[in-house]
CSV table of C-alpha atoms and ligand atoms in Angstrom, one decimal:
chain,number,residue,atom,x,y,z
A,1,UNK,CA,90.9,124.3,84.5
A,2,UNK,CA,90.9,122.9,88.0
A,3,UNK,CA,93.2,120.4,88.3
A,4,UNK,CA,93.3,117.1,90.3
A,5,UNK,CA,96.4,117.3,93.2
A,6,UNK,CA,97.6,113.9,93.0
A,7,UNK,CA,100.3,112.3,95.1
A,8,UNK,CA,102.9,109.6,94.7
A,9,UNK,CA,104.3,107.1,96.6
A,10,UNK,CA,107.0,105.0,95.3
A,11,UNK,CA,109.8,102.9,96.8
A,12,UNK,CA,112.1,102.7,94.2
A,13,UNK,CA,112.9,103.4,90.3
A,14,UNK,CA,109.9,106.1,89.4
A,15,UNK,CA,109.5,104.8,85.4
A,16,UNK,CA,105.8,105.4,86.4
A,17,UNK,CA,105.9,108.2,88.5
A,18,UNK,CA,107.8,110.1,85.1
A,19,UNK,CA,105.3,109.0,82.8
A,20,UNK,CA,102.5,110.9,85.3
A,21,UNK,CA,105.4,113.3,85.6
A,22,UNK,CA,105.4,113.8,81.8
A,23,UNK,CA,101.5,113.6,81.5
A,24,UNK,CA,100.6,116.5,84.0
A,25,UNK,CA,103.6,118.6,81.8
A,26,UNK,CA,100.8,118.7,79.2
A,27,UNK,CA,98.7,121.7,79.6
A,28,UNK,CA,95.6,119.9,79.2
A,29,UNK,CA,95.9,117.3,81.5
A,30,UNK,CA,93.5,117.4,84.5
A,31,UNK,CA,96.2,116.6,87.4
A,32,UNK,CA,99.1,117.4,88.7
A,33,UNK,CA,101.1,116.1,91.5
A,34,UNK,CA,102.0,118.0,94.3
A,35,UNK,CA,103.7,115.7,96.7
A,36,UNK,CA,106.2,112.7,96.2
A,37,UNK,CA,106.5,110.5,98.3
A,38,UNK,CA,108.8,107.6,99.3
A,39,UNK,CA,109.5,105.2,102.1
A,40,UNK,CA,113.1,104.6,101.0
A,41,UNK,CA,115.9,107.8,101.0
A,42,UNK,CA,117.8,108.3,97.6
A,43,UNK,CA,115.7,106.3,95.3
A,44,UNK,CA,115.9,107.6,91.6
A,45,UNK,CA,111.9,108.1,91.8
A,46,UNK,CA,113.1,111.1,94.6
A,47,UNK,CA,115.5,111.8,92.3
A,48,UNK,CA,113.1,112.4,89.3
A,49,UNK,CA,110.8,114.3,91.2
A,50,UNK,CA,113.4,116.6,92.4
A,51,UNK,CA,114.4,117.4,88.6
A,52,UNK,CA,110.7,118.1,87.9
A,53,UNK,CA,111.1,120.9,90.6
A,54,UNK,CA,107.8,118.2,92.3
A,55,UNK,CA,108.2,118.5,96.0
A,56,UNK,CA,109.5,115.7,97.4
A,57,UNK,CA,110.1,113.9,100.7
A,58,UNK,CA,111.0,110.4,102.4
A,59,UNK,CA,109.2,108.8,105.0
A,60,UNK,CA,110.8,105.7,106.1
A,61,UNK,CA,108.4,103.3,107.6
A,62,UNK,CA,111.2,102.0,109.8
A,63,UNK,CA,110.9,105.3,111.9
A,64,UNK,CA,107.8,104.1,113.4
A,65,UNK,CA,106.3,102.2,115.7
A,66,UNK,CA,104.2,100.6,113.5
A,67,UNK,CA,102.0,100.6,110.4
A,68,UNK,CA,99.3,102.7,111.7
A,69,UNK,CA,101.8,105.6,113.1
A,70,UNK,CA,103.3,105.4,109.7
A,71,UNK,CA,100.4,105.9,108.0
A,72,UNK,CA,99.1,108.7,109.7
A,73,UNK,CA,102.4,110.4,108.8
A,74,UNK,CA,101.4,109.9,105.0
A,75,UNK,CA,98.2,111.1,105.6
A,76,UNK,CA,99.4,114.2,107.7
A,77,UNK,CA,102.0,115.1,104.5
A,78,UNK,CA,99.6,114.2,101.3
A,79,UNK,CA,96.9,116.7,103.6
A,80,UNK,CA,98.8,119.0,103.9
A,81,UNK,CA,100.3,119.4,100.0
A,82,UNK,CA,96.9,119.5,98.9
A,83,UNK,CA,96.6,115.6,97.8
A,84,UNK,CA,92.8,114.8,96.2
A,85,UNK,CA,93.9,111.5,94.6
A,86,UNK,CA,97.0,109.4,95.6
A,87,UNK,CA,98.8,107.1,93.5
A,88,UNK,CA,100.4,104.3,94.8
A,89,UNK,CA,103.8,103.5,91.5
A,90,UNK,CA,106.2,100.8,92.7
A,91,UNK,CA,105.2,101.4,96.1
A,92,UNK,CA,106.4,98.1,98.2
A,93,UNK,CA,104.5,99.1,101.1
A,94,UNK,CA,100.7,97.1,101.7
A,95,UNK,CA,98.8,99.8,102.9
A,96,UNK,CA,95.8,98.9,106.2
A,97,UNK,CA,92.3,100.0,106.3
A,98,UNK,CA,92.8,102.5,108.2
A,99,UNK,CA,94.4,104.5,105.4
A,100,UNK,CA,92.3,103.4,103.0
A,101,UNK,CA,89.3,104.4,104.9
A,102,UNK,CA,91.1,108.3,105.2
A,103,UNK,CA,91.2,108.2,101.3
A,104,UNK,CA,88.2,106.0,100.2
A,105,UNK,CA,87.9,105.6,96.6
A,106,UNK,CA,91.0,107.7,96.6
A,107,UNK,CA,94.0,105.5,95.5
A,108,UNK,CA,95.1,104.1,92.5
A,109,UNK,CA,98.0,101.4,91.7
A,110,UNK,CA,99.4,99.8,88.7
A,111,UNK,CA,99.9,96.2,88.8
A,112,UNK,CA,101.7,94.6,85.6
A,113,UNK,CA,99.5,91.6,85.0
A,114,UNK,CA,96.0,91.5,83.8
A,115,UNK,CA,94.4,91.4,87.0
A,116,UNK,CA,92.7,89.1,88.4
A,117,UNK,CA,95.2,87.1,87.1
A,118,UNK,CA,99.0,86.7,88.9
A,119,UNK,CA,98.4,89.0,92.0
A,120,UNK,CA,101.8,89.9,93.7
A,121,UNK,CA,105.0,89.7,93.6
A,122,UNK,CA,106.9,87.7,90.9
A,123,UNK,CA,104.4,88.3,88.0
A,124,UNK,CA,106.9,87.9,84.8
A,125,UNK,CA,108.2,84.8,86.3
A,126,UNK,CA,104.6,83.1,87.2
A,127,UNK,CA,103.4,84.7,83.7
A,128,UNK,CA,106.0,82.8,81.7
A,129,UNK,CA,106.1,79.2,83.6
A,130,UNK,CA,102.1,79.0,83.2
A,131,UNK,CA,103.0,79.8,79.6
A,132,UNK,CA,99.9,82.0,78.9
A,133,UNK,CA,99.8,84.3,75.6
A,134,UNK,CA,98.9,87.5,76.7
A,135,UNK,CA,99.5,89.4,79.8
A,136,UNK,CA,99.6,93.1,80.4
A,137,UNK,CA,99.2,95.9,82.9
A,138,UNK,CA,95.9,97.3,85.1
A,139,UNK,CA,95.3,100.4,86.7
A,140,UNK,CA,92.5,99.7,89.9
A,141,UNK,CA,91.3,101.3,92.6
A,142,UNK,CA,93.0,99.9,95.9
A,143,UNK,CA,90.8,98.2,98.7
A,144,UNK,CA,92.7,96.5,101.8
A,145,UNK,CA,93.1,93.0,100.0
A,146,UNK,CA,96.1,93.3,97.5
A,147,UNK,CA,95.8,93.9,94.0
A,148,UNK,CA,92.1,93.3,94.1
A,149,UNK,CA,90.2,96.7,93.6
A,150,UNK,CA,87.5,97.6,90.9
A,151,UNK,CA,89.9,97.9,87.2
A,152,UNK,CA,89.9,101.4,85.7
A,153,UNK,CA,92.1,100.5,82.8
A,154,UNK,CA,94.3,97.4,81.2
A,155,UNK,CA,96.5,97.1,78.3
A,156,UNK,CA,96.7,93.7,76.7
A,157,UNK,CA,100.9,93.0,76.1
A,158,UNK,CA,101.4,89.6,73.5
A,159,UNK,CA,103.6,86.9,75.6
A,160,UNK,CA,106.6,86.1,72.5
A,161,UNK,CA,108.2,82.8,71.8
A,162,UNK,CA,111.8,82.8,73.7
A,163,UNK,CA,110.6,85.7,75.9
A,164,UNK,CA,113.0,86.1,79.0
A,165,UNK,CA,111.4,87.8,82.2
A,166,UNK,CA,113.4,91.2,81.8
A,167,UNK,CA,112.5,91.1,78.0
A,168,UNK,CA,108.5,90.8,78.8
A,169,UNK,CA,108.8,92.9,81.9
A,170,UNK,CA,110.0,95.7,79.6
A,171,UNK,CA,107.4,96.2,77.3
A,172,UNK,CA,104.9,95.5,80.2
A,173,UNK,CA,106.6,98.7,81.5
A,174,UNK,CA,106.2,100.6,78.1
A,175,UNK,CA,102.4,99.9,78.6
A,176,UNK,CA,102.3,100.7,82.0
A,177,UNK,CA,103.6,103.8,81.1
A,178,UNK,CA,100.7,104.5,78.7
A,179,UNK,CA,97.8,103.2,81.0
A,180,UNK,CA,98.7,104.8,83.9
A,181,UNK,CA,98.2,108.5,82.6
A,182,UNK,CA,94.9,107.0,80.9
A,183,UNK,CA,93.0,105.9,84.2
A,184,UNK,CA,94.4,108.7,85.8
A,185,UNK,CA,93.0,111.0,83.5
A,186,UNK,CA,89.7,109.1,83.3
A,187,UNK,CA,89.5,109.2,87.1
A,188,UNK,CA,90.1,113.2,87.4
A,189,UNK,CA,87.4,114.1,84.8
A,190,UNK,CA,84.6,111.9,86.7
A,191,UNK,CA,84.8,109.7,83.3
A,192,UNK,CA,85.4,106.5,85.6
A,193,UNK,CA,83.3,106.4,88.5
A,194,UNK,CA,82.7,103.4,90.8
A,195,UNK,CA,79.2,102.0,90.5
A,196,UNK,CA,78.3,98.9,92.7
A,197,UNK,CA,81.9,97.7,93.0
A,198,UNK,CA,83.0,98.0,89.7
A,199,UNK,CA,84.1,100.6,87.2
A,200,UNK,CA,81.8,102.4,84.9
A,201,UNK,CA,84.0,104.1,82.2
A,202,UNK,CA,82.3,107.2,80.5
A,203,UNK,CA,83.1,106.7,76.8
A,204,UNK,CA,85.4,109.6,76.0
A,205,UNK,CA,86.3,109.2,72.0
A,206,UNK,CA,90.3,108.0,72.2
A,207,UNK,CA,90.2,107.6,75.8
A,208,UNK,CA,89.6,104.2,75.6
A,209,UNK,CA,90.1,102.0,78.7
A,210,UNK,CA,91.5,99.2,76.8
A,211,UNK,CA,94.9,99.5,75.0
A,212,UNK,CA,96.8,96.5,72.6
A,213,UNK,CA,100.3,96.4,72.2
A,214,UNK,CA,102.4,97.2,70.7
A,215,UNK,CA,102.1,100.7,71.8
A,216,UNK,CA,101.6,103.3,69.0
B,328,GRF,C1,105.9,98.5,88.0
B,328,GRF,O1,106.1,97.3,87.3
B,328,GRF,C2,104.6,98.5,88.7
B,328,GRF,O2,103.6,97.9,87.9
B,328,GRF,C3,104.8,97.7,89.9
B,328,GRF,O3,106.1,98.1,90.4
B,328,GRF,C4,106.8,98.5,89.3
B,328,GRF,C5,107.3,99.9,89.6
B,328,GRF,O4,108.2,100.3,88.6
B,328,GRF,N1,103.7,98.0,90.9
B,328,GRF,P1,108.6,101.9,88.6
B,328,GRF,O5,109.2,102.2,90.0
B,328,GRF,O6,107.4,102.7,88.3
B,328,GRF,O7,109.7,102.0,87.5
């Protein structure tokens, strides 16, 4: 089986980058990553790559002129390791067009709300003071406005009575964990394909695109 080269960029902690870590350990999962990536040094994401014998770099955007030169050094390494799909986990970095346009269709992130709702920064915070009920995680292909791309995958997380941020922020992270691997999966098998703008999911039996907490 062929499998899909993905890259990582991260800035920081990794939990996601080990859950794609631990997915691509499975024998029949159709990526693998072959470069990670991140823009700051000694993060424990490097740290976890480097025990998963992935290779591993930093490229700290504060060694360049600007965004564009800084981007073109990403490019340069994810080209060179073989990179088909790049996923963008924890990665505090807003990327221009001019990336975007090297690797159309070709990046993924994981946002922990249930987009559209509470884009950026701050999301547990904003979730709890508007007191909705349910909130969650999505996977979505990245265009240059932030945290607006076409959804590939969401999981649904219940909102509890008495919920603190870092208590909700955890098991959004245990779901993140699960749907990340999922729309990853679904995009390297041609199973979620963009059709006029938005996602069109291939049904593929327990592959579902949709996941409740809590997480089985
Ligand atoms: C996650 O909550 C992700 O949704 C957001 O940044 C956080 C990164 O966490 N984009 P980690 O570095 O993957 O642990």
């Amino acid at each position: 089986m062929a499998r899909l080269g993905l890259g990582v960029l991260i800035s920081g902690r990794g939990s996601n980058l080990q859950a794609l870590i631990d997915a691509s350990a499975q024998a029949d999962y159709p990526a693998e990553i072959r470069l990670v990536i991140s823009n700051e040094a000694e993060v424990e994401g490097l740290a976890r790559a480097a025990a998963a014998g992935i290779p591993q770099l930093t490229v700290d955007h504060r060694d360049f002129d600007g965004r564009p030169e800084f981007e073109t050094a990403l490019t340069a390494a994810l080209r060179a390791a073989g990179v088909e799909l790049v996923c963008l986990a924890g990665f505090m970095r807003l990327l221009t067009g001019g990336f975007l346009d090297c690797w159309r269709d070709r990046v993924v992130n994981i946002h922990p709300s249930l987009l559209p709702a509470f884009k950026g920064l701050d999301v547990h915070q904003r979730v709890l003071a508007a007191g909705v009920r349910i909130t969650g995680c999505t996977v979505h292909f990245v265009v240059p406005d932030m945290d607006s791309g076409p959804i590939i995958a969401q999981a649904a997380v219940p909102v509890a009575a008495g919920d603190t941020e870092d208590r909700l922020a955890a098991r959004v992270l245990a779901a993140e964990h699960r749907v990340y691997p999922l729309a990853v999966r679904l995009v390297a098998l041609g199973q979620a394909r963009l059709e006029a703008g938005i996602v069109a999911i291939e049904e593929a039996g327990e592959l579902a695109p949709a996941l409740l907490n809590p997480p089985d």
